[in-house]
C-alpha cells in the first residue's frame, strides 16, 4: 500500500514569518505544500494570490498542491503552472465544463484535481474519475481554516474509494478541513491518501513533531 501523505496548509502559517514556516515544512516529514487560493466570490473570504505563491515556491522544496477556491478557474491555469504548481485542484461547483478544464490543467503540465464541497455527492464524478488525478473531499465548507470536521466525510471517502476501484482509476483521495490526530486514522482507513492540515499543525507547540506524529497515525 502507498504511504499516506501529509500536506500542511500554508493558510494557517504566520505570514509575517512566511519563509521560516516554509522552511519548517521543508525540514519536516510533510510531503506536500497545500496552497489555498480564495477569491471572495466562490467562497466568502480572500486568502492570498500570485505574489505570495511566487514567494512560497521560491523556497519550497516539495510538491506544490494548489487548491483554487475561485470562480472560472480556467482563466489562471497557465499562471499557476508558471508559479510552480504541481497539482492544480479546481472545484467541481466552479466548473461548467469540468472535462475541458481537466484537460487544460494536464496540457499545462500539472496533475489535475477536483474538490467537492460537503454538499456535493461523489457520484457527480462518475463520468470523469478516470481523468482525475486527485479528488479533494472538503470536510469543512471551504473558505476558512480552523473549522470543525464534518462527520459525513468518512462515508464519502469510502464511497469514492469504491468508485475508484470499480472504475480502475488511478485517483488519489485528499481530505481538507478539520484534520487532527483524532480523525486521521479513520480517514486513511476509509481510503484517504493525503491529509491536509492547517490549524492542527500551525497552532501546535512543536510543528515538526506534530507533522511527524500525524503522519505516523495516518500510516498506522
Ligand atoms: C479551507 C481550506 C483548507 C484549510 C484547512 O477552505 O481549503 O485547506 O486551510 O485548514 P484547517 O486544517 O485549519 O481546517
Ligand atoms: Zn484547501
XYZ file of C-alpha atoms in Angstrom, residues 20 22 52 68 74 93 97 147 180 190-191 199 217:
13
model
C 10.511 30.440 8.317
C 8.076 27.270 4.543
C 2.655 35.214 -2.249
C -8.344 27.007 -6.174
C -9.694 28.225 -16.426
C -19.028 23.540 -8.284
C -17.028 22.273 -18.440
C -13.440 24.848 11.371
C -6.440 16.226 13.535
C -11.579 4.596 4.802
C -9.312 5.191 1.790
C -4.562 24.778 12.241
C -1.021 7.924 12.883
